[in-house]
Coordinates of C-alpha atoms in Angstrom, one line a residue:
X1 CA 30.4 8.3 -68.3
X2 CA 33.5 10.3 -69.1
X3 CA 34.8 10.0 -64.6
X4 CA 34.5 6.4 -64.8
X5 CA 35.8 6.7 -68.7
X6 CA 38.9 8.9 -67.3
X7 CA 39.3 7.0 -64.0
X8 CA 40.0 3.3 -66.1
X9 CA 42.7 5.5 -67.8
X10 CA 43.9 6.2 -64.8
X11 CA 44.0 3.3 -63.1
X12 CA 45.4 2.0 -66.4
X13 CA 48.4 4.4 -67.0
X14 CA 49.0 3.7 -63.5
X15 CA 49.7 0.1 -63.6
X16 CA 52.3 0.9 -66.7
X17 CA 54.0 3.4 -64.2
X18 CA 54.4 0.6 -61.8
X19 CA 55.8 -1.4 -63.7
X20 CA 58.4 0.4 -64.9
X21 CA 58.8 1.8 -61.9
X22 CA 59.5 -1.0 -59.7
X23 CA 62.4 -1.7 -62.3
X24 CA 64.1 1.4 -61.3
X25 CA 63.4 3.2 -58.0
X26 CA 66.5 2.6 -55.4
X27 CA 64.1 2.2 -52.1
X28 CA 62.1 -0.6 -54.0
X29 CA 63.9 -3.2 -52.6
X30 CA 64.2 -1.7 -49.4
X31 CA 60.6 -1.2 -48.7
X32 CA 59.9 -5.2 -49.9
X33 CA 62.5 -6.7 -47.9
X34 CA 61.8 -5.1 -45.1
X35 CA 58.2 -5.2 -44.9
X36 CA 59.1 -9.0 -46.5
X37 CA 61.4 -9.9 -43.3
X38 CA 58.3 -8.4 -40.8
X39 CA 55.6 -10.8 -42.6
X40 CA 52.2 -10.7 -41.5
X41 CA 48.5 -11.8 -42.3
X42 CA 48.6 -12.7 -46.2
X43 CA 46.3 -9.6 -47.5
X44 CA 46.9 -8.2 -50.5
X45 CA 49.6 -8.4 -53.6
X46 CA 52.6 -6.3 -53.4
X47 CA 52.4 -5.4 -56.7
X48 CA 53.4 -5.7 -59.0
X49 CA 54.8 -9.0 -57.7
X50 CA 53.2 -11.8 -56.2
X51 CA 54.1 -11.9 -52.4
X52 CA 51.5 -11.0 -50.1
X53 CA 51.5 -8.6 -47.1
X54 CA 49.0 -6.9 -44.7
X55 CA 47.2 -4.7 -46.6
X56 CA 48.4 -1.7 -45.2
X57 CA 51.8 -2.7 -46.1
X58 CA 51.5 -3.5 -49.2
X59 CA 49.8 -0.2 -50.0
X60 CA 52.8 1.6 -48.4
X61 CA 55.4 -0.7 -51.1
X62 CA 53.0 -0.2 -54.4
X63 CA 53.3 3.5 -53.5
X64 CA 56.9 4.0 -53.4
X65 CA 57.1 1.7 -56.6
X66 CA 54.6 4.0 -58.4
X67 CA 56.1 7.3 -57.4
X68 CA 59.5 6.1 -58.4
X69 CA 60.1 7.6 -61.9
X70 CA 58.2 10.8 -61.7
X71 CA 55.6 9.4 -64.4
X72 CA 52.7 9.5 -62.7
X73 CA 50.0 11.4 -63.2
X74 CA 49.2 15.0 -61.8
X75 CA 47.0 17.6 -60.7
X76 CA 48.3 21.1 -61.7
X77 CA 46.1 23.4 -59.2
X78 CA 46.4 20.7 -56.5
X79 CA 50.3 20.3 -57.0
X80 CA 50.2 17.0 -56.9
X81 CA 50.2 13.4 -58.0
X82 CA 46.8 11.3 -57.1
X83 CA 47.4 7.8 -58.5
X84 CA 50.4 7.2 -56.0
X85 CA 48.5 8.0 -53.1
X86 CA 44.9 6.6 -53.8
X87 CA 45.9 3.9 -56.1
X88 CA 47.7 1.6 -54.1
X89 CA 45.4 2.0 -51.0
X90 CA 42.5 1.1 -53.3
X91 CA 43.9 -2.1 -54.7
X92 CA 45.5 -3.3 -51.6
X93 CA 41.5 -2.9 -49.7
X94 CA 39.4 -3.9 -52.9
X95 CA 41.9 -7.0 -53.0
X96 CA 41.4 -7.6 -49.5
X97 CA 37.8 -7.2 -49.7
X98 CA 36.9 -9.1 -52.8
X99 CA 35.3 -5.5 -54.1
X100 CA 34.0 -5.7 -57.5
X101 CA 35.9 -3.6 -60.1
X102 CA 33.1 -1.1 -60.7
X103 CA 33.2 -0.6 -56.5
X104 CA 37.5 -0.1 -57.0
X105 CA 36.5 3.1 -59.4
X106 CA 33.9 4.4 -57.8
X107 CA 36.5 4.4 -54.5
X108 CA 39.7 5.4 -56.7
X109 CA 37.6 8.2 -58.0
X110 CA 36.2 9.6 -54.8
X111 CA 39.4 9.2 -53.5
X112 CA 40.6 11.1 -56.1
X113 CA 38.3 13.7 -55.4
X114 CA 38.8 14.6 -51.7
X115 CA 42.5 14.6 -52.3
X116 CA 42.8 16.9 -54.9
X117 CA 39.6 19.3 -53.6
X118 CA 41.9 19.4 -50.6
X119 CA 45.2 19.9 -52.6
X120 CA 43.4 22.7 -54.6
X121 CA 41.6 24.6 -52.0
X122 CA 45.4 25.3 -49.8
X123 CA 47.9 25.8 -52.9
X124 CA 50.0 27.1 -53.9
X125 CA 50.7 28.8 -50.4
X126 CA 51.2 24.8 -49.3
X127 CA 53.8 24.4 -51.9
X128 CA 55.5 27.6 -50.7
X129 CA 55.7 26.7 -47.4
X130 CA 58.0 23.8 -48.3
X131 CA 54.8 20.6 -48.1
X132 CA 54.7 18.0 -50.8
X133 CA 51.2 17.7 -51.5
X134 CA 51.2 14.1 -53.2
X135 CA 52.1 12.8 -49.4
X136 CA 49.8 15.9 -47.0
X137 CA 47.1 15.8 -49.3
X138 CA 46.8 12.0 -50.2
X139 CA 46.5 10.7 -47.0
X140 CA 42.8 12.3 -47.1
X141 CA 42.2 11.0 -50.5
X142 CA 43.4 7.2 -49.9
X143 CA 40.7 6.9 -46.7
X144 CA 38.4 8.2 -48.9
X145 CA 38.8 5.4 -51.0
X146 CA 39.0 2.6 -48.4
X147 CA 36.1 3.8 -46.3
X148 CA 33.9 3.3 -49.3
X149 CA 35.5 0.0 -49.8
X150 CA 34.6 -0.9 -46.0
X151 CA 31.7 0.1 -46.7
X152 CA 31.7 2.6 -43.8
X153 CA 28.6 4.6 -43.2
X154 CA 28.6 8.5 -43.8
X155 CA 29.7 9.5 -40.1
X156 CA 32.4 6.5 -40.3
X157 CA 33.6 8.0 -43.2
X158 CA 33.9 11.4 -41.7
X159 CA 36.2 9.8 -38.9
X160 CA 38.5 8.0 -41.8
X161 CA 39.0 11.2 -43.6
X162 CA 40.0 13.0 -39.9
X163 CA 42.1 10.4 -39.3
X164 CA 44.3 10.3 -42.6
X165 CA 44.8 14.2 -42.7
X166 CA 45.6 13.4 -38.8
X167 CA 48.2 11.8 -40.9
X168 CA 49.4 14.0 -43.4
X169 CA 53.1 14.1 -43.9
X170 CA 55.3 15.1 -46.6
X171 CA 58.3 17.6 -47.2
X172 CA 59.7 19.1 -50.2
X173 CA 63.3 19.5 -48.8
X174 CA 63.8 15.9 -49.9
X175 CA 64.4 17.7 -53.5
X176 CA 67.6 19.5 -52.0
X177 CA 69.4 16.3 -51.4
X178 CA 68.8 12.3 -52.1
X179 CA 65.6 12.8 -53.6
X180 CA 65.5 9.1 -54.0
X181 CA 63.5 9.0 -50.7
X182 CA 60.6 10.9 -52.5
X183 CA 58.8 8.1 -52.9
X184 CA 58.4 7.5 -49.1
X185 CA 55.8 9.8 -48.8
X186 CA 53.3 8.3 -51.4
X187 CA 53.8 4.9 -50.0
X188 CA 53.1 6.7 -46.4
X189 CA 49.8 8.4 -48.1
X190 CA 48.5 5.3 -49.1
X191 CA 49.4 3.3 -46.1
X192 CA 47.6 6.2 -44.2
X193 CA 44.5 5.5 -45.9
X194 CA 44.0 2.0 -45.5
X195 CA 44.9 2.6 -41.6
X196 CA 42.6 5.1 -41.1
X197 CA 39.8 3.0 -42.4
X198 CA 40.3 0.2 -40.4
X199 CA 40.7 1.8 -37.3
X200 CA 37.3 2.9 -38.0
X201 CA 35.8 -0.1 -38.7
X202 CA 37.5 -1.5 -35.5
X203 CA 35.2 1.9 -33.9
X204 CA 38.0 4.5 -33.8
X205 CA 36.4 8.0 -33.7
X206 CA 38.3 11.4 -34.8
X207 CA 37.8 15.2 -35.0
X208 CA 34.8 16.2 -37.0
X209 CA 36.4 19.7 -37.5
X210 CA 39.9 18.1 -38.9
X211 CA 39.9 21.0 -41.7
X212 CA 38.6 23.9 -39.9
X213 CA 38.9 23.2 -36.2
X214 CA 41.3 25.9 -33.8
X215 CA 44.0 24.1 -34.8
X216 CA 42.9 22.1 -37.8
X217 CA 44.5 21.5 -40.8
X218 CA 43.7 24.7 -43.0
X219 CA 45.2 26.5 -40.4
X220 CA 48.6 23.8 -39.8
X221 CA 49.1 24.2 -43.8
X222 CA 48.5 26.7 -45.1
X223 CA 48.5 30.5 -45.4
X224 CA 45.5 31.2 -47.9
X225 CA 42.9 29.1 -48.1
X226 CA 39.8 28.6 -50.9
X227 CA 36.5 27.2 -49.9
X228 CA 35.1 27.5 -53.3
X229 CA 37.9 25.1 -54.5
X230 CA 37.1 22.5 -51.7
X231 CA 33.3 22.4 -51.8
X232 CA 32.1 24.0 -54.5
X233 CA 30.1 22.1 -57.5
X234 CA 30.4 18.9 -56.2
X235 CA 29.0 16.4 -58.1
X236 CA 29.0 17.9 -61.0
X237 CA 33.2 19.7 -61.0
X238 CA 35.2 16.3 -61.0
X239 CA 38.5 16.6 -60.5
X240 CA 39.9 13.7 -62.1
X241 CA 39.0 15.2 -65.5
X242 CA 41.6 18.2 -64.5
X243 CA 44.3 15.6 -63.9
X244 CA 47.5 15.5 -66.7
X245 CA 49.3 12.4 -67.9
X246 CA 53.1 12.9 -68.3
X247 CA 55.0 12.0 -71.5
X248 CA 58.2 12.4 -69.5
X249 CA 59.9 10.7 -66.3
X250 CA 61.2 14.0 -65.0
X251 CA 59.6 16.7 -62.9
X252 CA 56.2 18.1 -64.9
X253 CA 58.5 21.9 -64.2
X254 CA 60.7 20.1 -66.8
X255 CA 58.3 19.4 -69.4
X256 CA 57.8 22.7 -71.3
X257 CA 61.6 23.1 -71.8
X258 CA 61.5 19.6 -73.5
X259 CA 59.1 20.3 -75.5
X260 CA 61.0 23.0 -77.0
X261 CA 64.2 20.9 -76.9
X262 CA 62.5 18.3 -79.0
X263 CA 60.8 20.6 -81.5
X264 CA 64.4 22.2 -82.2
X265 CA 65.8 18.5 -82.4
X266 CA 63.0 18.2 -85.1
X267 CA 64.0 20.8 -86.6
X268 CA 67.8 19.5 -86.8
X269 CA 69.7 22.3 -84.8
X270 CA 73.5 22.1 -84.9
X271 CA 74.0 22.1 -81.3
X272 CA 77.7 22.5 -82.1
X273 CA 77.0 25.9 -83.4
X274 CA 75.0 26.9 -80.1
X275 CA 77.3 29.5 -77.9
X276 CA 74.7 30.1 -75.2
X277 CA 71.2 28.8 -74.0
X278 CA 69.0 31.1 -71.7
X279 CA 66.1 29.1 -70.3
X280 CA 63.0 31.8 -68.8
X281 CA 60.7 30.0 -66.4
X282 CA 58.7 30.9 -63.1
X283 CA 60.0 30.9 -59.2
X284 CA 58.4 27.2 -58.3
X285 CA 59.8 25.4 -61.3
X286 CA 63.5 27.1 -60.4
X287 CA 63.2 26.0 -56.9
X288 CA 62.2 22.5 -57.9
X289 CA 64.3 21.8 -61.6
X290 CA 66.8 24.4 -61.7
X291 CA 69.3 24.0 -59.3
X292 CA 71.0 20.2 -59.8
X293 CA 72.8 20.5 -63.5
X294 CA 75.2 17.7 -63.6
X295 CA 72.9 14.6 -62.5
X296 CA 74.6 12.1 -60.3
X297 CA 72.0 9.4 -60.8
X298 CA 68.6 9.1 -62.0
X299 CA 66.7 10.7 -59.1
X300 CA 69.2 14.0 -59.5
X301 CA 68.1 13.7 -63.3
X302 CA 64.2 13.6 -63.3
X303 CA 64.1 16.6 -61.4
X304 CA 66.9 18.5 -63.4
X305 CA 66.0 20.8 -66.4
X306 CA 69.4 21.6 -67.8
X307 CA 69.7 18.1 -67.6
X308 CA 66.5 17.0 -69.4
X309 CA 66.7 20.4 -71.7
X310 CA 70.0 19.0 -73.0
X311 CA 69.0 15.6 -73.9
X312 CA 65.6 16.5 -75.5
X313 CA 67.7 19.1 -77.6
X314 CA 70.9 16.5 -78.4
X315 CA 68.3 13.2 -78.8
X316 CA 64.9 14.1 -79.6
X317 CA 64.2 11.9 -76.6
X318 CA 63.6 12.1 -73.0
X319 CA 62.5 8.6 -71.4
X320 CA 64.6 6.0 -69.1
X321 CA 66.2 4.6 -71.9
X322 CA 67.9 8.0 -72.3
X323 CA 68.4 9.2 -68.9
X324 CA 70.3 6.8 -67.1
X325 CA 73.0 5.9 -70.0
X326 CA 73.4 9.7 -70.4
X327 CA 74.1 10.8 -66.7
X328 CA 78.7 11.3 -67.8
X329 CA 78.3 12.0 -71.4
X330 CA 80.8 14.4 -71.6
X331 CA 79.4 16.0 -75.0
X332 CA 75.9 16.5 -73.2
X333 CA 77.7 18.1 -70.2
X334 CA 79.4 20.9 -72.3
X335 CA 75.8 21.3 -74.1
X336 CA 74.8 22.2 -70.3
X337 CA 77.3 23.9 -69.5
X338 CA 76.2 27.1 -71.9
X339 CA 72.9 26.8 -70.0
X340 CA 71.6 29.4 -67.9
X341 CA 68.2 29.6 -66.3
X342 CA 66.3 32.9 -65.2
X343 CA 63.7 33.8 -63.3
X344 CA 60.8 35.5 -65.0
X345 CA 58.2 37.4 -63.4
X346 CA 55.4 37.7 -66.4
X347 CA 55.5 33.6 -65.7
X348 CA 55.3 34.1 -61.8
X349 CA 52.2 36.1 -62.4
X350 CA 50.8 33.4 -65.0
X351 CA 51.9 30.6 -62.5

């Protein structure tokens, strides 16, 4: 009861993110007009709009949309974010389908739980190497789900799974520069799933030994690898109950300096009297949040911790409605300016 209890949150906080989402993300309108001007068989809802597409497209759009405001949910040992990749594969099929909403958890939650078994058992040497998990990872989670929703037997199922880590794709450079494209690599997740599963029901076979195999994916991926973490306890460890909802649209390697910004707020600091601010954190969240401190837009912004750190600690609040009117306020700029961030090795280890 508490998986299917934690899965309708899921599926719940990730309709919200959607929403507000497909307000804001910059590729948004250039996903739907151009998978708008290529058409196609009437599927499935790009959501959260109306127009309908081929289902695998209009997995790949809800996925961008979702992933756009870094507020969607996460997996800390997996290093990644589930809902964008499973999520919009499993409505897009279950729509598709006519699947019964009890059959769209059971499939979001299985889904769920291949990606992030997979996500946990090669991290965080995957991270290191430079892979985004949410779009390497999810590709085997979203055929999870829509091989269930097919209805595929337990070999076909097998072959869907091969065929979306066949699939897997994602790069963490995109956080060096126009991180706006982020978002491609959920949408390519999900669209991955909803492929793989159909090629299957059309009779498309793939590599049993996709994970282990000479040159499988353990071995592409990753430079330490954890059985335990991928096959251990299942059935009875569920991953989805590990899984953290964000309060913030930044980075989750931002959201322990807000926190402290916003107790000190609460505690009504003079930031005028404040000469300097050192900021201790771990390698990872440096590498990901500490190196853009003058945001240009919103993407720069969600994944910038003097940024976020600043506003928490000036306004007590850290959501859209703060981060986009406060990207050239000149008074939060010389706040930032008496940042510094460190690298701390106690944190590594903890990390």
């Amino acid at each position: 009861a508490s998986v299917i209890k934690k899965t309708q949150l899921s599926l719940f906080d990730f309709i919200g993110v959607l929403l507000c989402g497909d307000a804001n993300g910059i590729l948004n309108p250039l996903s739907d007009k151009y998978f708008s001007a290529i058409g196609g068989k009437k599927e499935s809802t790009c959501l959260p709009g109306f127009e309908k597409l081929p289902a695998v497209n209009a997995a790949f759009c809800t996925g961008v949309k979702s992933h756009s405001i870094e507020l969607d949910d996460g997996h800390r040992h997996g290093t990644s974010h589930p809902s964008v990749a499973v999520i919009p594969a499993a409505l897009a099929v279950a729509e598709r389908e006519n699947s019964s909403m009890y059959e769209l958890l059971y499939a979001i939650c299985m889904g769920y739980e291949v990606m992030l078994r997979t996500a946990r058992s090669i991290n965080p040497s995957h991270l290191k190497r430079g892979f985004h998990t949410t779009g390497t990872a999810g590709s085997f989670g979203s055929a999870m789900s829509c091989a269930l929703l097919l209805k595929l037997n337990e070999t076909e199922i097998c072959h869907a799974i091969s065929i979306g880590g066949l699939q897997s794709a994602g790069l963490q450079e995109m956080l060096h520069e126009n991180p706006s494209i982020k978002p491609l690599q959920a949408g390519k997740a999900a669209q991955a799933g909803v492929l793989s599963a159909d090629l299957v029901k059309l009779g498309a076979k793939a590599p049993m030994s996709i994970y282990e195999g000479q040159h499988g994916w353990i071995k592409a991926m990753t430079d330490s690898f954890n059985e335990n973490d991928l096959l251990a306890e299942i059935g009875k460890r569920w991953e989805i109950l590990n899984c953290y909802t964000k309060l913030y649209p930044t980075c989750r390697h931002c959201h322990q300096g807000i926190d402290i910004a916003i107790e000190m707020f609460n505690e009504n600091i003079d930031v005028n009297r404040i000469q300097k601010i050192e900021i201790d954190t771990y390698s990872v969240a440096i590498s990901e949040v500490g190196s853009v401190f003058f945001p240009k837009n919103l993407e720069e912004a969600m994944f910038s911790l003097p940024f976020s750190f600043a506003l928490g600690l000036k306004t007590g609040k850290v959501r859209l409605n703060e981060l986009i009117p406060n990207l050239g306020n000149s008074e939060l700029h010389d706040l930032i300016k008496k940042i510094s961030i460190n690298e701390n090795q106690e944190m590594n280890d903890a990390y």
